[in-house]
Coordinates of C-alpha atoms in Angstrom, one line a residue:
Chain L
X19 CA 14.9 20.4 11.2
X20 CA 11.5 21.9 11.6
X21 CA 10.3 22.0 15.2
X22 CA 6.6 21.9 14.1
X23 CA 7.1 18.7 12.2
X24 CA 8.9 17.2 15.2
X25 CA 5.8 18.0 17.3
X26 CA 3.5 16.4 14.8
X27 CA 5.7 13.3 14.7
X28 CA 6.0 13.4 18.5
X29 CA 9.7 13.1 18.4
X30 CA 12.8 15.1 19.3
X31 CA 16.5 14.5 18.4
X32 CA 17.1 13.2 21.9
X33 CA 14.3 10.7 21.7
X34 CA 14.7 9.5 18.1
X35 CA 13.4 6.0 17.7
X36 CA 15.7 3.3 16.3
X37 CA 15.3 0.5 13.8
X38 CA 12.7 2.3 11.7
X39 CA 12.2 2.8 8.0
X40 CA 10.6 6.1 7.2
X41 CA 9.2 6.5 3.7
X42 CA 8.9 10.0 2.2
X43 CA 6.6 10.3 -0.7
X44 CA 5.6 13.3 -2.8
X45 CA 2.8 13.6 -5.3
X46 CA 2.3 16.7 -7.5
X47 CA 4.7 18.7 -5.4
X48 CA 8.3 18.8 -4.2
X49 CA 8.9 16.8 -1.0
X50 CA 12.5 17.6 -0.7
X51 CA 11.9 19.8 2.4
X52 CA 11.3 16.5 4.2
X53 CA 14.7 15.3 3.2
X54 CA 16.3 18.4 4.5
X55 CA 14.4 18.1 7.7
X56 CA 15.5 14.5 8.4
X57 CA 19.1 15.3 7.4
X58 CA 19.4 18.1 9.9
X59 CA 17.3 16.1 12.5
X60 CA 19.7 13.2 12.5
X61 CA 22.8 15.3 12.4
X62 CA 21.5 17.1 15.5
X63 CA 20.7 13.8 17.1
X64 CA 24.3 12.9 16.9
X65 CA 23.8 10.0 14.6
X66 CA 26.2 8.8 11.9
X67 CA 24.5 9.6 8.6
X68 CA 25.2 8.1 5.2
X69 CA 23.5 10.2 2.7
X70 CA 23.1 8.9 -0.9
X71 CA 22.3 12.1 -2.7
X72 CA 21.5 11.4 -6.3
X73 CA 19.6 14.5 -7.1
X74 CA 21.4 17.6 -6.0
X75 CA 24.9 18.6 -5.3
X76 CA 26.6 18.8 -1.9
X77 CA 26.6 22.6 -1.9
X78 CA 22.8 22.6 -2.3
X79 CA 22.2 20.5 0.7
X80 CA 24.9 22.5 2.6
X81 CA 23.2 25.8 1.9
X82 CA 19.8 24.6 3.0
X83 CA 21.4 22.8 6.0
X84 CA 23.0 26.0 7.2
X85 CA 19.6 27.7 7.2
X86 CA 18.4 24.8 9.4
X87 CA 21.3 25.1 11.7
X88 CA 23.7 22.3 10.6
X89 CA 26.9 22.5 8.7
X90 CA 27.4 19.6 6.4
X91 CA 31.0 20.5 5.7
X92 CA 31.9 20.2 9.4
X93 CA 29.9 17.0 9.7
X94 CA 31.7 15.5 6.8
X95 CA 35.1 16.5 8.1
X96 CA 34.6 15.0 11.5
X97 CA 33.3 11.8 10.1
X98 CA 29.6 12.1 11.1
X99 CA 28.4 12.4 7.6
X100 CA 29.3 10.1 4.7
X101 CA 28.1 11.8 1.5
X102 CA 27.8 10.1 -1.8
X103 CA 27.3 12.8 -4.3
X104 CA 25.7 11.0 -7.2
X105 CA 26.1 13.8 -9.7
X106 CA 29.8 14.1 -9.3
X107 CA 30.7 10.5 -8.7
X108 CA 28.6 9.2 -11.6
X109 CA 31.2 10.7 -13.9
X110 CA 34.0 9.0 -12.0
X111 CA 32.5 5.6 -12.9
X112 CA 33.6 6.0 -16.5
X113 CA 37.1 7.2 -15.6
X114 CA 37.9 4.5 -13.2
X115 CA 39.5 1.2 -13.9
X116 CA 36.8 -1.4 -14.5
X117 CA 38.1 -3.7 -11.8
X118 CA 37.5 -1.3 -9.0
X119 CA 34.1 -1.5 -7.5
X120 CA 32.1 1.7 -7.5
X121 CA 28.7 2.2 -5.8
X122 CA 27.2 3.5 -9.0
X123 CA 28.7 0.7 -11.1
X124 CA 25.3 -0.1 -12.5
X125 CA 25.6 3.0 -14.7
X126 CA 28.4 1.4 -16.6
X127 CA 27.0 -2.1 -17.0
X128 CA 24.6 -2.9 -19.7
X129 CA 22.7 -5.5 -17.7
X130 CA 23.1 -4.5 -14.1
X131 CA 20.9 -6.9 -12.2
X132 CA 21.2 -5.5 -8.7
X133 CA 22.5 -2.7 -6.6
X134 CA 24.9 -4.8 -4.5
X135 CA 27.8 -2.4 -5.0
X136 CA 25.7 0.4 -3.6
X137 CA 24.7 -1.7 -0.7
X138 CA 28.3 -2.6 0.0
X139 CA 29.1 1.1 0.0
X140 CA 26.4 1.8 2.5
X141 CA 27.4 -1.1 4.7
X142 CA 31.0 0.1 4.7
X143 CA 30.1 3.7 5.4
X144 CA 27.9 2.8 8.4
X145 CA 30.3 0.2 9.9
X146 CA 30.6 0.6 13.6
X147 CA 33.9 2.1 14.6
X148 CA 35.7 0.4 17.5
X149 CA 38.4 2.9 18.3
X150 CA 37.1 3.7 21.7
X151 CA 36.0 7.2 21.0
X152 CA 32.5 8.4 21.7
X153 CA 30.6 6.6 19.1
X154 CA 27.8 8.2 17.2
X155 CA 24.3 7.3 18.4
X156 CA 23.0 5.1 15.7
X157 CA 23.6 4.8 12.0
X158 CA 21.1 6.4 9.6
X159 CA 20.8 5.9 5.9
X160 CA 19.2 8.7 3.9
X161 CA 18.4 8.3 0.2
X162 CA 17.4 11.1 -2.1
X163 CA 15.8 9.7 -4.1
X164 CA 14.9 6.1 -5.1
X165 CA 12.8 6.9 -8.1
X166 CA 15.8 8.2 -10.0
X167 CA 17.3 4.7 -9.8
X168 CA 14.3 3.5 -11.8
X169 CA 15.0 6.2 -14.4
X170 CA 18.6 5.1 -14.5
X171 CA 17.6 1.6 -15.6
X172 CA 17.2 -0.5 -12.5
X173 CA 14.1 -2.5 -12.0
X174 CA 11.7 -1.9 -9.1
X175 CA 12.6 -5.3 -7.7
X176 CA 16.3 -4.5 -7.7
X177 CA 15.7 -1.3 -5.8
X178 CA 13.4 -3.2 -3.3
X179 CA 16.2 -5.7 -2.8
X180 CA 18.7 -2.9 -2.1
X181 CA 16.4 -1.5 0.5
X182 CA 15.7 -5.0 1.9
X183 CA 19.4 -5.5 2.5
X184 CA 19.9 -2.1 3.9
X185 CA 17.1 -2.8 6.3
X186 CA 18.6 -6.0 7.4
X187 CA 21.9 -4.4 8.0
X188 CA 21.1 -0.9 9.1
X189 CA 17.7 -1.3 10.9
X190 CA 17.9 -4.8 12.2
X191 CA 21.6 -5.5 12.8
X192 CA 22.8 -2.1 13.8
X193 CA 19.5 -0.6 15.2
X194 CA 19.7 2.3 12.9
X195 CA 17.1 4.1 10.7
X196 CA 16.5 4.5 7.1
X197 CA 14.8 7.5 5.4
X198 CA 14.1 7.3 1.7
X199 CA 12.2 9.5 -0.7
X200 CA 10.1 8.1 -3.6
X201 CA 8.2 10.2 -6.0
X202 CA 4.6 9.3 -6.8
X203 CA 3.9 10.3 -10.3
X204 CA 0.3 9.5 -10.0
X205 CA 0.6 7.7 -13.3
X206 CA -1.1 4.4 -13.1
X207 CA 0.7 3.2 -16.1
X208 CA 4.1 3.6 -14.4
X209 CA 4.0 0.1 -12.9
X210 CA 7.6 0.0 -11.8
X211 CA 7.2 3.1 -9.7
X212 CA 3.9 1.9 -8.2
X213 CA 5.5 -1.5 -7.3
X214 CA 8.4 0.4 -5.7
X215 CA 6.1 2.8 -3.8
X216 CA 3.7 0.1 -2.6
X217 CA 6.4 -2.4 -1.8
X218 CA 8.2 0.2 0.4
X219 CA 5.0 1.3 2.0
X220 CA 4.4 -2.2 3.3
X221 CA 7.8 -2.3 4.8
X222 CA 7.7 1.2 6.4
X223 CA 7.0 2.1 9.9
X224 CA 6.1 5.7 9.1
X225 CA 5.0 7.2 5.8
X226 CA 5.0 10.9 5.2
X227 CA 3.2 11.9 2.0
X228 CA 3.4 15.4 0.7
X229 CA 0.7 16.2 -1.8
X230 CA -0.2 19.2 -3.8
X231 CA -3.5 20.7 -3.2
X232 CA -6.3 19.2 -5.2
X233 CA -7.5 22.6 -6.2
X234 CA -4.2 23.8 -7.6
X235 CA -1.4 26.1 -6.5
X236 CA -1.8 28.6 -3.7
X237 CA 0.5 31.3 -2.4
X238 CA -0.3 30.6 1.2
X239 CA -0.7 26.9 1.3
X240 CA 2.0 25.0 -0.5
X241 CA 0.6 21.5 0.0
X242 CA -0.8 18.9 2.3
X243 CA 1.1 16.4 4.4
X244 CA -0.3 13.0 5.3
X245 CA 1.3 11.1 8.1
X246 CA 0.6 7.5 8.4
X247 CA 1.9 5.3 11.2
X248 CA 1.9 1.7 10.1
X249 CA 3.0 0.1 13.3
X250 CA 2.3 2.3 16.3
X251 CA 5.2 2.2 18.7
X252 CA 2.9 2.6 21.7
X253 CA -0.2 0.6 21.5
X254 CA -2.8 2.9 22.9
X255 CA -6.5 2.7 22.8
X256 CA -6.7 5.7 20.6
X257 CA -4.6 4.9 17.6
X258 CA -3.4 7.8 15.4
X259 CA -3.4 5.9 12.2
X260 CA -3.3 8.9 9.9
X261 CA -3.1 12.7 10.3
X262 CA -3.4 15.3 7.6
X263 CA -2.0 18.8 7.8
X264 CA -1.4 21.6 5.3
X265 CA 1.8 23.4 5.2
X266 CA 3.6 26.5 4.0
X267 CA 7.3 26.5 3.4
X268 CA 9.1 29.6 4.5
X269 CA 12.7 30.6 4.2
X270 CA 14.0 28.8 7.3
X271 CA 11.0 26.9 8.5
X272 CA 7.8 25.1 7.5
X273 CA 4.6 25.9 9.3
X274 CA 1.9 23.3 9.6
X275 CA -1.8 23.8 10.3
X276 CA -5.0 21.9 10.2
X277 CA -6.8 21.8 6.9
X278 CA -8.5 25.0 6.1
X279 CA -6.9 26.8 9.0
X280 CA -4.2 28.7 7.2
X281 CA -3.4 32.0 8.8
X282 CA -4.0 33.7 5.5
X283 CA -7.6 32.5 5.5
X284 CA -8.5 33.0 9.2
Chain E
X26 CA -10.9 6.0 4.9
X27 CA -13.8 3.8 5.7
X28 CA -14.7 0.6 4.0
X29 CA -17.9 -1.3 3.4
X30 CA -18.9 -3.1 6.5
X31 CA -19.3 -6.7 5.5
X32 CA -20.2 -5.9 1.9
X33 CA -17.8 -7.5 -0.6
X34 CA -16.5 -4.9 -3.1
X35 CA -14.5 -5.2 -6.2
X36 CA -10.8 -5.9 -5.8
X37 CA -8.9 -2.6 -6.4
X38 CA -6.5 -2.9 -9.2
X39 CA -4.9 0.5 -8.6
X40 CA -2.8 1.2 -5.6
X41 CA -4.7 3.4 -3.2
X42 CA -4.7 4.5 0.3
X43 CA -8.3 3.8 0.9
X44 CA -9.0 0.6 2.6
X45 CA -11.1 -1.7 0.6
X46 CA -12.7 -5.0 1.4
X47 CA -12.7 -8.5 0.0
X48 CA -13.0 -11.8 1.6
X49 CA -10.4 -14.2 2.7
X50 CA -9.4 -16.1 5.7
X51 CA -6.3 -17.4 7.4
X52 CA -5.9 -21.1 7.6
X53 CA -6.8 -23.6 10.2
X54 CA -3.5 -25.3 10.8
X55 CA -4.9 -28.7 10.8
X56 CA -7.3 -30.5 13.1
X57 CA -6.9 -32.0 16.5
X58 CA -3.6 -33.7 15.8
X59 CA -1.6 -30.5 16.3
X60 CA 0.6 -28.9 13.7
X61 CA 4.2 -28.1 13.6
X62 CA 4.4 -24.6 12.4
X63 CA 7.2 -23.7 10.1
X64 CA 7.6 -20.0 9.3
X65 CA 9.6 -18.7 6.5
X66 CA 10.6 -15.1 6.9
X67 CA 10.9 -13.5 3.5
X68 CA 10.7 -9.8 3.9
X69 CA 9.6 -10.0 7.4
X70 CA 9.5 -7.6 10.3
X71 CA 12.8 -6.9 11.9
X72 CA 11.6 -7.7 15.4
X73 CA 10.6 -11.3 14.9
X74 CA 12.4 -13.6 17.4
X75 CA 14.1 -16.7 16.4
X76 CA 12.4 -19.7 17.9
X77 CA 12.8 -23.3 17.2
X78 CA 11.0 -26.2 18.7
X79 CA 9.4 -29.5 18.1
X80 CA 5.9 -30.6 17.6
X81 CA 4.4 -31.2 21.0
X82 CA 0.7 -31.5 21.1
X83 CA -2.7 -30.5 20.0
X84 CA -3.2 -27.2 18.4
X85 CA -4.4 -24.2 20.1
X86 CA -7.7 -22.4 19.5
X87 CA -8.2 -20.4 16.5
X88 CA -10.7 -17.6 16.2
X89 CA -12.5 -19.4 13.4
X90 CA -15.8 -21.0 14.2
X91 CA -15.8 -24.8 14.4
X92 CA -17.8 -25.2 11.3
X93 CA -14.7 -24.4 9.3
X94 CA -13.4 -27.5 7.6
X95 CA -9.8 -27.8 8.7
X96 CA -8.7 -29.4 5.5
X97 CA -5.2 -28.3 5.0
X98 CA -5.4 -25.6 2.5
X99 CA -3.5 -22.6 1.4
X100 CA -4.9 -19.3 2.6
X101 CA -3.6 -15.9 1.6
X102 CA -4.3 -13.0 3.8
X103 CA -4.6 -9.9 1.7
X104 CA -3.8 -6.6 3.3
X105 CA -3.2 -3.0 2.2
X106 CA -1.0 -0.2 3.2
X107 CA -3.5 1.3 5.6
X108 CA -4.7 -2.0 7.1
X109 CA -1.6 -4.1 7.6
X110 CA -1.8 -7.8 7.9
X111 CA 1.5 -8.7 9.4
X112 CA 0.2 -8.3 13.0
X113 CA -2.7 -10.6 12.2
X114 CA -0.3 -13.2 10.8
X115 CA 1.8 -13.0 13.9
X116 CA -1.3 -13.4 16.0
X117 CA -2.5 -16.4 14.1
X118 CA 1.0 -18.0 14.4
X119 CA 1.0 -17.3 18.1
X120 CA -2.5 -18.7 18.6
X121 CA -1.6 -22.1 17.2
X122 CA 2.1 -22.4 17.5
X123 CA 3.3 -25.1 19.7
X124 CA 6.2 -26.2 17.8
X125 CA 7.5 -23.2 15.9
X126 CA 10.4 -23.5 13.6
X127 CA 11.6 -20.3 12.2
X128 CA 13.6 -20.0 9.0
X129 CA 15.4 -16.7 8.7
X130 CA 15.6 -15.7 5.1
X131 CA 15.4 -12.1 5.9
X132 CA 19.1 -11.3 6.4
X133 CA 20.4 -12.6 3.1
X134 CA 17.7 -13.9 0.8
X135 CA 19.7 -13.4 -2.4
X136 CA 23.0 -14.6 -1.1
X137 CA 24.8 -11.3 -1.5
X138 CA 27.0 -12.1 1.5
X139 CA 28.3 -15.2 -0.1
X140 CA 28.7 -16.9 3.2
X141 CA 28.1 -20.3 1.8
X142 CA 25.2 -21.0 4.1
X143 CA 22.5 -20.3 1.6
X144 CA 20.5 -23.2 0.2
X145 CA 20.5 -23.7 -3.5
X146 CA 17.5 -22.6 -5.4
X147 CA 17.0 -19.3 -3.5
X148 CA 14.1 -18.8 -1.3
X149 CA 11.9 -21.2 -3.2
X150 CA 14.5 -23.9 -2.9
X151 CA 14.7 -23.2 0.8
X152 CA 11.0 -23.6 1.1
X153 CA 10.9 -26.9 -0.6
X154 CA 13.9 -28.2 1.4
X155 CA 12.2 -27.1 4.6
X156 CA 9.1 -29.1 3.7
X157 CA 11.2 -32.1 3.0
X158 CA 12.9 -31.8 6.4
X159 CA 9.7 -31.6 8.6
X160 CA 8.2 -34.6 10.1
X161 CA 5.3 -36.2 8.3
X162 CA 2.0 -35.2 9.8
X163 CA 0.0 -32.0 9.9
X164 CA 2.2 -29.0 9.2
X165 CA 1.4 -25.4 8.7
X166 CA 3.7 -23.1 6.8
X167 CA 3.4 -19.4 7.4
X168 CA 5.0 -17.2 4.7
X169 CA 5.8 -13.5 5.2
X170 CA 5.3 -12.7 2.6
X171 CA 3.9 -14.3 -0.5
X172 CA 4.3 -10.9 -2.2
X173 CA 8.0 -11.1 -1.9
X174 CA 8.1 -14.4 -3.7
X175 CA 5.6 -13.3 -6.3
X176 CA 7.6 -10.2 -7.2
X177 CA 10.7 -12.3 -7.9
X178 CA 9.3 -15.5 -9.3
X179 CA 6.9 -16.2 -12.1
X180 CA 3.4 -16.7 -10.8
X181 CA 3.2 -20.1 -12.4
X182 CA 6.4 -21.3 -10.8
X183 CA 5.1 -20.2 -7.4
X184 CA 1.7 -21.8 -7.8
X185 CA 3.3 -25.0 -9.0
X186 CA 5.7 -25.0 -6.1
X187 CA 2.9 -24.6 -3.6
X188 CA 1.0 -27.4 -5.1
X189 CA 4.1 -29.6 -5.3
X190 CA 4.8 -29.0 -1.6
X191 CA 1.4 -30.2 -0.6
X192 CA 1.7 -33.3 -2.8
X193 CA 5.1 -34.2 -1.5
X194 CA 4.1 -33.8 2.0
X195 CA 1.1 -36.0 1.5
X196 CA 3.1 -38.7 -0.1
X197 CA 5.5 -38.8 2.8
X198 CA 2.8 -38.7 5.4
X199 CA 0.7 -41.3 3.9
X200 CA -2.6 -39.6 4.8
X201 CA -4.9 -37.7 2.5
X202 CA -3.3 -34.6 1.1
X203 CA -5.9 -32.3 2.3
X204 CA -5.1 -32.8 6.0
X205 CA -1.4 -32.7 5.8
X206 CA -0.1 -29.4 4.7
X207 CA -1.6 -26.0 5.4
X208 CA 0.0 -22.8 4.0
X209 CA -0.7 -19.4 5.3
X210 CA 0.6 -16.6 3.3
X211 CA 0.6 -12.8 3.5
X212 CA -0.2 -11.0 0.2
X213 CA -0.1 -7.3 -0.4
X214 CA -2.8 -6.6 -2.8
X215 CA -1.5 -3.3 -4.2
X216 CA 1.6 -5.0 -5.5
X217 CA 0.1 -7.4 -7.9
X218 CA -2.2 -7.4 -10.8
X219 CA -5.5 -9.2 -11.0
X220 CA -3.9 -12.2 -12.8
X221 CA -1.5 -13.4 -10.1
X222 CA -4.0 -12.5 -7.4
X223 CA -6.6 -14.6 -9.1
X224 CA -4.3 -17.5 -9.6
X225 CA -3.4 -17.6 -5.9
X226 CA -7.0 -17.2 -5.0
X227 CA -8.0 -20.1 -7.1
X228 CA -5.4 -22.3 -5.3
X229 CA -6.7 -21.2 -1.9
X230 CA -9.5 -22.7 0.0
X231 CA -9.8 -19.7 2.2
X232 CA -9.0 -16.0 1.8
X233 CA -9.0 -13.2 4.3
X234 CA -9.0 -9.6 3.2
X235 CA -8.3 -7.0 5.7
X236 CA -9.9 -3.6 5.8
X237 CA -11.5 -1.5 8.4
X238 CA -13.5 1.5 9.3
X239 CA -13.4 4.1 12.0
X240 CA -10.1 2.7 13.4
X241 CA -11.5 -0.8 13.7
X242 CA -9.9 -3.5 11.6
X243 CA -12.1 -6.1 9.9
X244 CA -11.4 -9.4 8.2
X245 CA -13.6 -10.6 5.4
X246 CA -13.3 -14.3 5.1
X247 CA -14.2 -16.2 2.0
X248 CA -14.2 -19.9 2.4
X249 CA -14.5 -22.3 -0.5
X250 CA -15.3 -25.9 0.3
X251 CA -15.6 -28.7 -2.3
X252 CA -19.1 -29.3 -3.4
X253 CA -20.4 -26.5 -1.2
X254 CA -21.2 -22.9 -1.7
X255 CA -18.6 -20.4 -0.8
X256 CA -19.3 -18.6 2.4
X257 CA -18.5 -15.0 3.2
X258 CA -18.1 -13.8 6.7
X259 CA -16.9 -10.7 8.4
X260 CA -15.1 -10.5 11.7
X261 CA -14.1 -7.4 13.5
X262 CA -10.9 -7.8 15.4
X263 CA -7.9 -6.2 16.9
X264 CA -4.5 -7.5 17.7
X265 CA -3.4 -6.7 21.2
X266 CA 0.2 -5.8 22.1
X267 CA 1.0 -9.4 23.2
X268 CA -0.1 -10.6 19.8
X269 CA -3.4 -12.1 21.0
X270 CA -6.5 -11.7 18.9
X271 CA -9.5 -9.9 20.3
X272 CA -12.7 -10.5 18.3
X273 CA -15.5 -8.1 18.4
X274 CA -19.1 -9.0 17.5
X275 CA -20.0 -6.4 15.0
X276 CA -19.1 -3.1 13.5
X277 CA -18.4 -0.2 15.8
X278 CA -21.6 1.4 17.2
X279 CA -22.7 4.5 15.4
X280 CA -25.2 6.9 16.7
X281 CA -28.4 6.6 14.6
X282 CA -30.3 9.7 14.0
X283 CA -33.7 9.3 15.8
X284 CA -36.6 11.2 14.6
X285 CA -37.9 13.3 17.4
X286 CA -41.5 12.0 18.1
X287 CA -42.6 15.2 19.7
X288 CA -41.9 17.5 16.7
X289 CA -45.2 17.9 14.8
X290 CA -45.1 17.2 11.1
X291 CA -45.2 20.5 9.3
X292 CA -47.0 20.6 6.0
X293 CA -45.1 23.0 3.7
X294 CA -48.0 23.5 1.3
X295 CA -50.2 25.1 3.9
X296 CA -50.3 28.8 4.7
X297 CA -49.7 29.8 1.1
X298 CA -51.4 32.4 -1.0
X299 CA -51.9 30.0 -3.8
X300 CA -53.3 26.5 -3.9
X301 CA -50.9 23.6 -4.3
X302 CA -53.4 20.9 -3.4
X303 CA -55.2 18.7 -6.0
X304 CA -58.8 17.8 -5.8
X305 CA -59.9 14.3 -6.3
X306 CA -61.0 14.8 -9.9
X307 CA -57.8 16.7 -10.7
X308 CA -55.7 13.9 -9.2
X309 CA -57.6 11.3 -11.3
X310 CA -57.1 13.3 -14.5
X311 CA -53.4 13.6 -13.7
X312 CA -52.9 9.9 -13.1
X313 CA -54.7 8.9 -16.3
X314 CA -52.7 11.3 -18.5
X315 CA -50.4 9.6 -21.0
X316 CA -47.2 11.4 -21.6
X317 CA -46.7 12.4 -25.2
X318 CA -43.3 10.7 -25.5
X319 CA -44.0 7.7 -23.5
X320 CA -43.9 4.6 -25.6
X321 CA -47.0 2.9 -24.3
X322 CA -48.6 -0.2 -25.7
X323 CA -51.3 1.8 -27.4
X324 CA -48.8 3.8 -29.3
X325 CA -46.9 0.7 -30.2
X326 CA -50.1 -0.8 -31.7
X327 CA -50.8 2.4 -33.6
X328 CA -47.4 2.4 -35.2
X329 CA -47.6 -1.3 -36.1
X330 CA -51.0 -1.0 -37.6
X331 CA -50.5 -0.2 -41.3
X332 CA -53.0 1.5 -43.5
X333 CA -54.1 5.0 -44.2
X334 CA -55.4 7.0 -41.4
X335 CA -56.6 10.5 -41.5
X336 CA -53.8 11.4 -39.2
X337 CA -51.1 10.5 -41.7
X338 CA -49.0 13.5 -42.6
X339 CA -48.6 14.6 -46.2
X340 CA -46.2 17.1 -47.7
X341 CA -47.6 19.8 -50.0
X342 CA -45.0 21.2 -52.3
X343 CA -45.5 24.2 -54.6
X344 CA -42.6 24.4 -57.0
X345 CA -41.6 27.9 -58.0
X346 CA -40.2 29.2 -61.3
X347 CA -36.6 28.2 -60.6
X348 CA -37.3 24.6 -59.7
X349 CA -36.5 22.0 -62.2
X350 CA -38.2 18.9 -61.0
X351 CA -37.4 15.7 -62.7
X352 CA -39.6 12.9 -61.2
X353 CA -37.1 10.3 -62.3
X354 CA -34.1 12.0 -60.8
X355 CA -35.3 14.1 -57.9
X356 CA -31.8 15.0 -56.9
X357 CA -30.8 16.2 -60.4
X358 CA -30.9 19.8 -59.5
X359 CA -28.3 19.3 -56.8
X360 CA -24.8 20.4 -57.8
X361 CA -22.9 17.4 -56.5

């Protein structure tokens, strides 16, 4: 978790809001640092996290998590983290008996119409436990990322339906949060991705958009982050609809600064 | 981030974060007889309460001026990612809702839970069944959102369903169709192409497009009435925390740059070592000058007038020893 980003979002692990859908989006740059931030943020906030990781392996997230102060291995062992490693379990789909449901079952079916098995997996993973022990604070679903589902053959509407059901269960029924990453290829001809991105944008409470600099790559400024609040939680007279900051990713942290105010320039 | 204040602009076909404007208005939910509102939550907000009630009385005030013909019409509200329309929809519902019936299709619209409670035909079937169940009389249906339906159904099917709803309700009510059913739908304009948007616009008698500038939201309302010219109006509004609508008169005040009357006008051409001014004769000569490449009427006449003139150009050619001119085949010496 990056403390500077917490300050920008005006939140801390103790005061994390509930029932929110946060959309992470990246354009011309890699926005995965936001995924690592929210993963460590919610683990530190004592939430039960279901992480659908379709892009990288468990050890990758674990190594980065250790730099940010959380151990995914420990979290998984004590039940705080339910980790679906897409890269490994996608191979299991083909070696399992067909009758057994698998969250990534759509890889096997020629005409998979929806992502219901994946939704069932999420629902099962974030089921509240009634064994009397100190329960986790709230369930959180983290998806990295949704655009790869389009590449794997699902339609944008199927992915929107999956998120819709997850919202109904995780956000509304169980007062949890969802964080999902979608890539913005910037290609206006990629209609499916645009439908997915815009459809999710309209359902989100908070949109974090990491963009590459318009002028190209830079050693000291890695990109620009736009923060858009769609429904302000506290209606104040001065609404912060949108903020834009530039950032530089370092080894264990990310520093944010106003546009043009990079320390390398001043 | 700003948008045109009151000026209609072209509908964007690419998704963009900039706010852009186009007209549209929410609906009047019927005249003085008072509507029963039925809301269908498609992909709605998680915090909507479940309320059910019966039609009780006359409708509440709506922020639209009384010149609006309250003929039950469908009205899509178009919003964008930056200027969201759901709060306006809730405010309009709250303004006029006296008997609110809420249909929750949010939790399981596709019947994945297989609980057996789902109505046949999916959300569209539920919509039609709901219309059959309501009492005859003025009814307004609020849909959150039309985009949800449009992404999953063919546009033609949705348009036909909307028209059929209005016809069925009119047949049951016995009154003219226009005053019976009013549909208020929320549409996200980045999600759909110009075709479906245009089709729904043509069905609608009023459209509201939301945009804004400088933190202030605006609604551009385009109303089409039969046999009258469409009217375009812009309202600046904000939705208060208790879902009431607050209308402002005009765009937010901007400081106009006032020219300072005390500063004397400085002539930049004075105090120079060379003369930049023109005398009266020089100015007249300059004004009467015809530019060489300007196609004036005199030049046009000169070109159109045929005949030899001493100004015609001629080519003088002196062949040298190596030229082999054949007047019948002037290009014979070319090696092609």
